[in-house]
Coordinates of C-alpha atoms and ligand atoms in Angstrom, one line a residue:
M1 CA 32.0 6.6 -4.9
A2 CA 32.1 2.8 -4.9
E3 CA 28.9 2.4 -7.1
S4 CA 30.8 3.7 -10.2
A5 CA 32.5 0.2 -10.1
G6 CA 29.2 -0.9 -11.1
T7 CA 25.6 -1.8 -9.8
P8 CA 25.9 -5.4 -8.1
V9 CA 23.7 -8.2 -8.5
K10 CA 24.5 -9.9 -5.4
T11 CA 25.6 -9.3 -1.9
Q12 CA 26.0 -10.8 1.6
L13 CA 24.4 -7.9 3.1
A14 CA 22.2 -5.5 2.0
V15 CA 21.3 -2.3 4.2
I16 CA 18.5 0.0 3.5
G17 CA 18.3 3.1 4.6
G18 CA 21.9 5.6 5.2
G19 CA 20.8 7.0 8.7
P20 CA 22.5 6.7 12.1
G21 CA 21.0 2.7 12.1
G22 CA 21.8 2.1 8.6
Y23 CA 25.4 3.4 8.0
H24 CA 26.8 2.4 11.6
A25 CA 25.1 -1.1 10.6
A26 CA 27.0 -0.9 7.2
F27 CA 30.0 -0.1 8.8
Y28 CA 30.6 -2.5 11.0
A29 CA 29.3 -5.6 9.1
A30 CA 31.9 -4.2 6.8
D31 CA 34.7 -4.0 9.7
L32 CA 33.1 -7.8 10.5
G33 CA 34.3 -8.9 7.1
L34 CA 31.0 -9.1 5.2
Q35 CA 30.5 -7.6 1.7
V36 CA 28.0 -4.7 2.1
V37 CA 25.8 -2.8 -0.3
L38 CA 23.7 0.3 1.1
I39 CA 21.1 1.6 -0.6
D40 CA 19.9 5.3 0.1
P41 CA 18.9 7.9 -1.9
A42 CA 21.0 11.0 -0.7
E43 CA 24.4 11.3 -2.1
N44 CA 26.0 10.5 1.1
P45 CA 25.0 8.9 4.4
G46 CA 23.5 10.9 7.1
G47 CA 19.9 10.1 6.9
V48 CA 17.1 12.4 8.6
C49 CA 19.7 12.9 11.5
L50 CA 22.4 14.5 9.6
Y51 CA 20.3 16.3 6.6
R52 CA 17.1 17.0 8.5
G53 CA 17.2 16.7 12.6
C54 CA 19.7 16.3 14.9
I55 CA 22.6 17.9 13.5
P56 CA 20.9 21.5 11.5
S57 CA 19.0 21.9 14.7
K58 CA 21.9 21.6 16.5
A59 CA 23.7 24.2 14.7
L60 CA 20.7 26.5 14.9
L61 CA 20.6 26.0 18.7
H62 CA 23.9 26.9 18.9
V63 CA 23.3 30.3 17.2
A64 CA 19.9 30.6 19.6
K65 CA 22.5 30.4 22.4
V66 CA 25.2 33.0 21.2
V67 CA 21.9 35.3 20.5
S68 CA 20.5 34.9 24.2
E69 CA 23.9 35.0 26.1
A70 CA 25.3 38.2 24.6
A71 CA 21.6 39.6 25.5
E72 CA 21.7 38.3 28.8
S73 CA 25.7 38.8 29.4
A74 CA 24.7 42.9 29.8
D75 CA 23.8 41.1 33.7
I76 CA 27.2 40.6 34.4
G77 CA 28.7 43.8 32.8
V78 CA 29.0 42.9 29.3
S79 CA 26.9 45.0 26.5
F80 CA 26.6 44.0 23.0
A81 CA 24.5 45.8 20.4
A82 CA 21.7 43.8 19.1
P83 CA 22.2 41.3 16.8
E84 CA 22.1 41.5 13.2
I85 CA 21.3 38.1 11.5
D86 CA 22.3 37.1 8.1
I87 CA 20.2 34.5 7.5
D88 CA 21.4 33.4 4.5
K89 CA 24.5 33.2 6.5
V90 CA 23.4 31.1 9.1
R91 CA 21.8 28.6 6.7
S92 CA 24.9 28.7 4.4
W93 CA 26.8 27.5 7.8
K94 CA 24.6 25.1 8.5
N95 CA 24.5 23.6 5.5
E96 CA 28.4 23.3 5.7
V97 CA 28.3 21.7 8.9
I98 CA 25.8 19.1 7.1
A99 CA 28.2 18.5 4.2
K100 CA 31.4 18.2 6.0
L101 CA 29.5 15.5 8.0
T102 CA 27.9 13.4 5.3
G103 CA 31.1 13.6 3.3
A104 CA 33.1 12.3 5.8
L105 CA 30.4 9.2 6.0
G106 CA 30.9 8.7 2.3
M107 CA 34.6 8.8 2.5
Q108 CA 34.3 6.4 5.4
A109 CA 32.2 4.1 3.2
D110 CA 34.2 4.0 0.4
R111 CA 37.4 3.1 2.7
K112 CA 35.4 0.1 4.4
N113 CA 34.6 -1.1 0.7
V114 CA 31.1 -0.7 1.6
T115 CA 29.1 -0.1 -2.3
R116 CA 26.4 2.8 -1.9
I117 CA 23.7 2.2 -4.2
R118 CA 21.9 5.8 -4.2
G119 CA 18.5 5.1 -4.9
T120 CA 15.4 3.2 -3.1
A121 CA 14.6 -0.6 -2.5
K122 CA 11.7 -2.8 -2.2
F123 CA 11.4 -6.3 -1.4
T124 CA 10.0 -8.6 -4.6
G125 CA 10.7 -11.8 -2.7
P126 CA 12.5 -12.9 0.9
H127 CA 16.4 -12.5 -1.3
T128 CA 15.6 -10.1 -3.4
L129 CA 15.2 -6.5 -3.6
Q130 CA 14.3 -4.4 -6.7
V131 CA 16.2 -1.1 -6.5
I132 CA 15.3 2.2 -8.2
S133 CA 18.1 4.7 -8.7
V134 CA 17.7 8.5 -8.4
D135 CA 18.3 8.6 -11.9
G136 CA 15.4 5.8 -12.6
A137 CA 17.0 2.8 -13.6
E138 CA 15.7 -0.1 -12.2
S139 CA 18.1 -3.1 -11.3
S140 CA 17.5 -6.1 -8.9
L141 CA 19.9 -7.2 -6.1
E142 CA 20.1 -10.5 -4.4
F143 CA 21.2 -10.8 -0.8
E144 CA 21.9 -13.4 1.9
Q145 CA 20.8 -11.0 4.8
A146 CA 19.8 -7.6 4.7
I147 CA 19.1 -4.9 7.5
L148 CA 16.1 -2.3 7.1
A149 CA 16.9 0.9 8.6
T150 CA 14.5 3.2 6.9
G151 CA 13.7 5.7 9.7
S152 CA 10.6 7.8 10.3
R153 CA 8.8 10.8 9.0
P154 CA 6.6 13.5 10.6
V155 CA 3.3 13.3 11.1
M156 CA 0.8 16.0 10.0
L157 CA -2.1 17.0 11.0
P158 CA -5.1 15.2 9.6
G159 CA -6.1 17.1 6.2
L160 CA -2.7 19.3 6.0
K161 CA 0.0 19.1 3.6
P162 CA 3.5 20.9 4.0
S163 CA 3.3 24.1 2.1
A164 CA 5.9 27.4 2.2
R165 CA 3.7 28.6 5.3
I166 CA 2.9 25.0 6.8
M167 CA 6.4 23.6 8.0
T168 CA 7.1 20.2 9.2
S169 CA 10.9 20.2 10.8
T170 CA 12.2 19.5 7.5
G171 CA 10.8 22.7 6.1
A172 CA 11.6 24.7 9.1
L173 CA 15.3 23.0 8.9
D174 CA 15.9 24.5 5.7
L175 CA 15.4 28.2 7.2
D176 CA 13.9 29.7 4.0
D177 CA 12.9 32.9 6.4
V178 CA 12.9 34.2 9.7
P179 CA 8.7 34.5 10.1
A180 CA 7.1 37.4 11.9
S181 CA 5.3 35.1 13.9
L182 CA 5.1 31.3 14.2
L183 CA 3.0 28.6 16.1
V184 CA 4.6 25.2 16.4
V185 CA 2.0 23.0 16.9
G186 CA 3.2 20.4 19.8
G187 CA 5.1 21.1 22.8
G188 CA 7.4 17.9 22.2
Y189 CA 11.3 17.8 21.5
I190 CA 10.9 19.1 18.3
G191 CA 8.7 22.3 18.6
L192 CA 10.2 23.5 21.5
E193 CA 14.1 22.6 20.2
L194 CA 13.0 24.4 16.9
G195 CA 11.0 27.1 18.8
S196 CA 13.5 28.1 20.5
A197 CA 15.9 28.4 17.5
Y198 CA 13.5 30.5 15.7
A199 CA 12.9 32.7 18.8
A200 CA 16.7 33.9 18.9
L201 CA 16.4 34.5 15.3
G202 CA 13.7 37.2 15.6
S203 CA 10.1 34.7 15.4
E204 CA 7.4 35.8 17.6
V205 CA 6.7 32.1 18.9
S206 CA 3.9 30.4 20.0
V207 CA 3.3 27.0 21.4
V208 CA 0.2 24.7 21.4
E209 CA 0.0 21.5 23.0
M210 CA -3.0 19.4 23.4
T211 CA -1.9 17.8 26.5
G212 CA -1.8 19.4 30.4
G213 CA 2.0 19.9 29.9
L214 CA 4.7 20.5 27.9
L215 CA 7.3 17.3 27.2
P216 CA 4.9 14.5 27.9
G217 CA 6.8 11.3 29.4
C218 CA 9.4 13.7 31.6
D219 CA 9.3 14.3 35.1
R220 CA 7.2 17.6 35.6
D221 CA 9.6 19.1 38.2
L222 CA 12.4 18.8 35.4
V223 CA 9.6 20.6 32.4
S224 CA 8.9 23.3 35.3
V225 CA 12.5 24.7 35.3
L226 CA 12.5 24.8 31.6
K227 CA 9.1 25.9 31.2
R228 CA 10.0 29.2 33.2
R229 CA 12.6 30.2 31.0
L230 CA 10.5 29.6 27.8
D231 CA 7.6 31.9 29.2
K232 CA 9.9 34.8 28.9
K233 CA 10.9 33.5 25.5
F234 CA 7.9 32.7 23.7
K235 CA 4.8 34.8 23.3
A236 CA 2.2 32.1 24.2
I237 CA 2.1 28.5 25.6
M238 CA -1.1 27.0 25.0
L239 CA -1.4 23.7 26.9
N240 CA -5.0 21.8 27.1
T241 CA -5.4 23.2 23.7
K242 CA -6.3 21.9 20.5
V243 CA -5.9 23.0 16.9
A244 CA -9.5 22.5 15.7
A245 CA -8.9 24.0 12.3
V246 CA -6.0 25.5 9.7
A247 CA -6.7 27.7 6.8
E248 CA -3.9 29.0 4.7
E249 CA -4.3 31.9 3.5
K250 CA -2.3 34.6 1.2
D251 CA -0.5 36.5 3.9
G252 CA -0.8 34.0 6.8
V253 CA -2.2 30.9 8.4
T254 CA -5.4 31.4 10.3
V255 CA -5.8 28.5 13.1
T256 CA -8.6 27.8 15.0
F257 CA -7.9 26.9 18.9
E258 CA -10.0 25.1 21.1
D259 CA -9.9 24.8 24.8
K260 CA -12.7 24.4 27.8
K261 CA -13.2 28.3 27.3
G262 CA -14.4 28.0 24.0
S263 CA -12.7 28.8 20.5
R264 CA -10.7 31.4 19.0
N265 CA -8.8 32.3 15.7
E266 CA -5.2 34.1 15.3
T267 CA -3.3 34.2 12.0
F268 CA 0.5 33.3 11.8
A269 CA 3.2 34.1 9.3
K270 CA 4.0 30.4 9.4
I271 CA 3.0 27.0 11.4
L272 CA 5.2 24.5 12.6
V273 CA 3.8 21.0 13.0
A274 CA 5.4 18.9 15.6
V275 CA 3.4 15.9 16.6
G276 CA 5.1 13.3 16.2
R277 CA 6.8 11.1 13.9
R278 CA 5.8 7.4 12.1
P279 CA 8.1 4.6 11.2
V280 CA 8.6 4.5 7.4
T281 CA 7.1 1.2 6.2
D282 CA 5.0 1.8 3.0
G283 CA 6.6 1.2 -0.2
L284 CA 9.3 -1.7 1.1
G285 CA 7.2 -4.8 -0.2
L286 CA 7.2 -5.7 3.7
K287 CA 4.5 -8.1 3.2
T288 CA 6.3 -9.5 0.2
A289 CA 9.3 -10.4 1.9
G290 CA 7.2 -11.8 5.1
I291 CA 8.0 -9.3 7.2
A292 CA 5.3 -8.2 10.4
I293 CA 4.6 -5.1 11.6
D294 CA 3.1 -4.3 15.0
D295 CA -0.3 -2.4 15.9
K296 CA 1.7 0.5 15.9
G297 CA 3.2 0.3 12.7
F298 CA 6.6 -0.5 13.8
V299 CA 8.5 -3.6 11.9
K300 CA 8.5 -6.2 14.9
V301 CA 12.1 -7.1 16.1
D302 CA 13.2 -9.9 18.5
A303 CA 16.2 -9.1 20.8
Q304 CA 18.8 -9.8 18.0
R305 CA 17.0 -7.4 15.9
R306 CA 15.6 -10.2 13.9
T307 CA 12.1 -9.5 12.2
S308 CA 9.8 -12.7 11.6
V309 CA 12.1 -13.4 8.8
P310 CA 15.2 -14.2 10.7
R311 CA 17.8 -13.2 7.9
I312 CA 16.3 -9.5 7.7
F313 CA 17.0 -7.5 10.4
A314 CA 15.3 -3.7 11.3
V315 CA 17.0 -1.0 13.4
G316 CA 16.4 2.4 14.4
D317 CA 13.0 4.0 14.3
I318 CA 11.4 1.8 12.2
A319 CA 11.6 -0.9 14.7
S320 CA 10.6 0.7 17.8
E321 CA 10.6 3.9 20.3
P322 CA 12.6 6.0 21.5
M323 CA 13.1 7.2 17.9
L324 CA 17.0 8.5 18.6
A325 CA 20.0 8.3 16.9
H326 CA 21.8 6.6 19.4
K327 CA 19.2 4.0 20.2
A328 CA 19.7 3.5 16.5
Y329 CA 23.5 2.6 16.3
G330 CA 23.1 0.4 19.7
E331 CA 20.8 -2.0 18.0
A332 CA 22.8 -1.8 14.8
D333 CA 26.1 -2.7 16.6
V334 CA 24.0 -6.1 17.7
A335 CA 22.1 -6.5 14.0
A336 CA 25.5 -6.4 12.3
E337 CA 27.5 -8.5 14.8
N338 CA 24.7 -11.0 14.4
A339 CA 24.5 -10.6 10.7
A340 CA 28.3 -11.8 10.9
G341 CA 27.4 -14.8 12.8
G342 CA 27.3 -13.4 16.2
K343 CA 24.9 -14.2 19.2
A344 CA 24.5 -10.1 20.1
V345 CA 21.6 -9.0 22.1
Y346 CA 20.0 -5.6 22.3
D347 CA 19.5 -5.1 26.3
P348 CA 20.1 -1.6 27.4
R349 CA 18.9 -0.8 31.0
A350 CA 19.3 2.8 30.1
I351 CA 18.7 5.2 26.6
P352 CA 19.6 8.8 27.2
A353 CA 17.0 11.2 26.5
V354 CA 17.9 14.9 26.2
V355 CA 16.1 17.9 24.9
F356 CA 18.5 20.4 23.6
T357 CA 16.8 23.7 24.9
D358 CA 18.0 26.1 27.3
P359 CA 18.3 25.1 29.6
E360 CA 18.9 21.4 28.1
I361 CA 16.5 18.2 30.2
A362 CA 18.3 15.0 30.1
W363 CA 17.3 11.7 31.5
C364 CA 18.4 7.8 31.6
G365 CA 16.6 4.8 33.4
L366 CA 13.0 5.5 34.9
T367 CA 11.6 9.1 35.4
E368 CA 10.2 9.1 38.7
T369 CA 6.8 9.0 37.3
E370 CA 7.3 5.7 35.5
A371 CA 9.1 4.4 39.0
R372 CA 5.9 5.3 41.1
A373 CA 3.5 4.2 38.3
Q374 CA 5.3 0.4 38.5
G375 CA 4.5 0.5 42.6
R376 CA 8.5 0.5 43.2
K377 CA 9.6 2.2 46.6
V378 CA 11.4 5.0 45.7
R379 CA 13.8 7.5 47.3
T380 CA 14.8 10.6 45.2
S381 CA 17.3 13.4 46.2
K382 CA 16.9 16.4 44.2
L383 CA 19.6 19.2 43.9
P384 CA 18.7 22.3 42.7
W385 CA 21.7 23.9 41.0
R386 CA 21.8 27.2 42.5
G387 CA 23.5 26.6 45.3
N388 CA 26.7 25.5 42.8
G389 CA 29.2 27.1 42.4
R390 CA 30.2 26.7 38.7
T391 CA 26.5 27.4 37.9
L392 CA 26.4 30.8 39.1
T393 CA 29.9 31.7 37.3
L394 CA 28.2 30.9 34.3
G395 CA 25.9 33.4 34.9
R396 CA 22.6 31.3 35.6
D397 CA 20.9 30.1 38.7
D398 CA 18.3 27.5 37.3
G399 CA 18.9 23.7 37.4
L400 CA 17.9 20.6 38.8
T401 CA 19.9 17.4 39.0
K402 CA 17.5 14.4 40.4
L403 CA 18.8 11.0 41.3
I404 CA 16.1 8.1 41.9
T405 CA 16.9 5.2 43.7
D406 CA 15.5 2.3 45.3
P407 CA 15.5 2.9 49.3
E408 CA 16.1 -1.1 49.8
T409 CA 19.4 -1.7 47.6
G410 CA 20.5 1.9 47.0
L411 CA 20.4 1.4 43.4
L412 CA 20.2 3.5 41.0
L413 CA 17.1 3.8 39.0
G414 CA 17.1 7.1 37.2
V415 CA 19.3 10.2 36.5
A416 CA 17.6 13.4 35.4
L417 CA 18.7 16.7 35.0
V418 CA 17.6 20.3 33.8
G419 CA 20.0 22.9 33.1
P420 CA 22.9 24.1 30.6
G421 CA 24.9 21.2 29.6
A422 CA 22.6 18.4 31.0
G423 CA 22.9 16.5 27.8
E424 CA 26.5 16.2 28.2
L425 CA 26.4 15.3 32.0
I426 CA 23.3 12.8 31.5
A427 CA 26.2 10.5 30.1
E428 CA 27.6 9.7 33.9
G429 CA 23.8 8.5 34.6
V430 CA 24.0 6.2 31.8
L431 CA 27.0 4.5 32.6
A432 CA 26.1 4.6 36.2
L433 CA 23.1 2.7 35.5
E434 CA 24.7 0.3 33.3
M435 CA 27.3 -0.7 36.0
A436 CA 24.4 -1.2 38.1
A437 CA 25.8 1.3 40.6
T438 CA 24.5 2.7 43.6
G439 CA 23.8 6.4 45.3
K440 CA 26.9 5.0 47.8
D441 CA 29.1 4.7 44.1
L442 CA 28.5 8.1 43.3
R443 CA 29.1 9.8 46.2
H444 CA 32.6 8.1 46.3
T445 CA 33.6 9.0 42.8
I446 CA 35.5 11.8 42.9
H447 CA 34.0 14.6 40.6
P448 CA 36.2 17.6 39.6
H449 CA 35.5 20.7 40.9
P450 CA 34.1 23.5 39.9
T451 CA 31.9 21.8 37.9
L452 CA 28.5 21.2 36.9
S453 CA 28.9 17.4 37.6
E454 CA 29.0 18.0 41.1
T455 CA 25.9 18.4 41.1
L456 CA 25.6 14.6 40.7
Y457 CA 28.0 14.3 43.2
E458 CA 26.3 16.3 45.9
A459 CA 22.6 14.8 44.9
A460 CA 24.2 11.8 46.0
R461 CA 25.6 13.1 49.1
M462 CA 22.4 14.2 50.2
L463 CA 20.8 10.1 50.2
P464 CA 20.8 8.6 53.7
R465 CA 24.2 6.7 54.1
E466 CA 23.6 3.0 54.1
Ligands
LIG501 P1 7.1 14.1 20.6 O1 6.1 13.2 20.5 O2 8.1 14.5 21.2 O3 6.0 15.3 21.0 C1 4.9 15.9 20.1 C2 4.3 16.8 21.1 O4 2.8 16.9 20.0 C3 3.3 15.5 22.3 O5 3.8 16.8 23.3 C4 2.0 15.9 21.5 O6 1.2 15.6 22.8 C5 1.8 16.7 21.0 N1 0.5 16.6 20.1 C6 0.2 15.7 19.1 N2 -0.9 15.8 18.7 C7 -1.0 17.1 18.6 C8 -2.1 18.2 18.2 N3 -3.0 17.6 17.2 N4 -2.1 19.6 18.8 C9 -1.1 19.8 19.7 N5 -0.3 19.2 19.9 C10 -0.2 17.7 19.7 O7 7.3 14.1 18.7 P2 8.3 15.2 17.7 O8 8.6 16.5 18.9 O9 7.1 15.4 16.7 O10 9.4 14.5 17.8 C11 9.5 13.2 17.0 C12 10.2 12.1 18.0 O11 11.8 13.0 17.3 C13 10.7 12.3 19.2 O12 9.8 11.4 19.9 C14 12.0 12.0 19.7 O13 12.4 10.7 19.5 C15 12.8 12.6 18.1 N6 13.4 13.8 18.5 C16 14.7 13.6 19.2 C17 15.3 15.0 19.6 C18 16.4 14.9 20.2 O14 17.0 13.6 20.9 N7 16.7 15.8 21.2 C19 14.7 16.3 18.9 C20 13.8 16.0 17.8 C21 13.1 14.8 17.7

């Protein structure tokens, strides 16, 4: 890798963190002609998304899909024997996927002459970083500009530490084994995705969520379609329930639950804590550099993604919510362009959210709940998928497409879907929102038949003709 040429002492742009925000910014800045140093402890770029997040979880969810489709295909006249899961092989396939993707990013960095340093960096002043390499060597790097992209890490329950039985998403994705029973604490993105994967691999999965519903922040009509299926896959979904105590024992983890009926104990082979993530801002010397943090712990940035020190940018999970890789890409483009002398502004109309469960849930723009909470006039058009030809030919009848529009202008305010493949379909909604499309625009767009995308067209046809 490029580091072998010797650790540089000066650079035009230092990028700290090699996840989607960091590598995307580094590559684009190099394309724009800047001399770039990318600092990250891993062998290759990739960050949480590729090593311990999006990619390994999607690989495991693919295994889950194969298992559940094989089981359900008996209903359409094709029966398979019960699957035999070779967990070592599943794990090595998942690791191969990671290695291919991260290796390709490493090669891309080298082709673009991005100098990589394996290590961690800390500001020692407004223009200098102390870099500690993975082999312990210390050096100093002077930079003209910097982009901070150190991401986020899982939040733990107070008083708990990760162990062989108490996992965060990182441990769960290592896939050491398939525990006989697994408690997932937190019914959000990670809990439901990884809970689904472990259920398909053979664990008896229970979910405990402290609020009154799964996936807070997502419209309830979408969640209820997912919940109907999860109720069959999971042993229990405990809502409005708190985890009052966790005791790790030799043979399992005993958890005390509290709800309005009282408290009770249950023992699980393992638990997965998925109660959110927080930005990684510690140990970076942000104060020394004069970089301000907001009251939620995110680095404060302006529309150009400049921090309170204008030559230092921040992108991705460290800079704001939503903590999503594709939002980091968007910010990275803006920061890199501005570092190269541009005047780009980060101002998306729609950032898609996708929960890769089965069925998938995806939405963009305003949710119906948000639109109504803003006191707007809202018209929705909801199309259940059971009448869609393609859905039935897939052996499914669950799914819903919803358009959220402004009744006065016809403008789309939000698009939401639940159903198999919703994560792919939402891209049309994102483009429609970015292009300020109306329901009429969708209705006059010819969609391919027979596809699930027709549900967007059909939902638009249900809106009153303007
Ligand atoms: P989340 O915010 O999606 O969900 C956390 C859940 O835990 C919430 O429902 C919350 O009410 C619940 N909770 C919090 N404290 C609890 C407690 N003590 N007991 C029981 N429940 C509790 O967080 P996550 O699932 O950890 O994911 C973190 C972030 O990672 C997400 O916000 C998302 O941005 C990102 N992510 C995205 C994807 C994707 O895009 N598909 C997948 C995984 C993660």
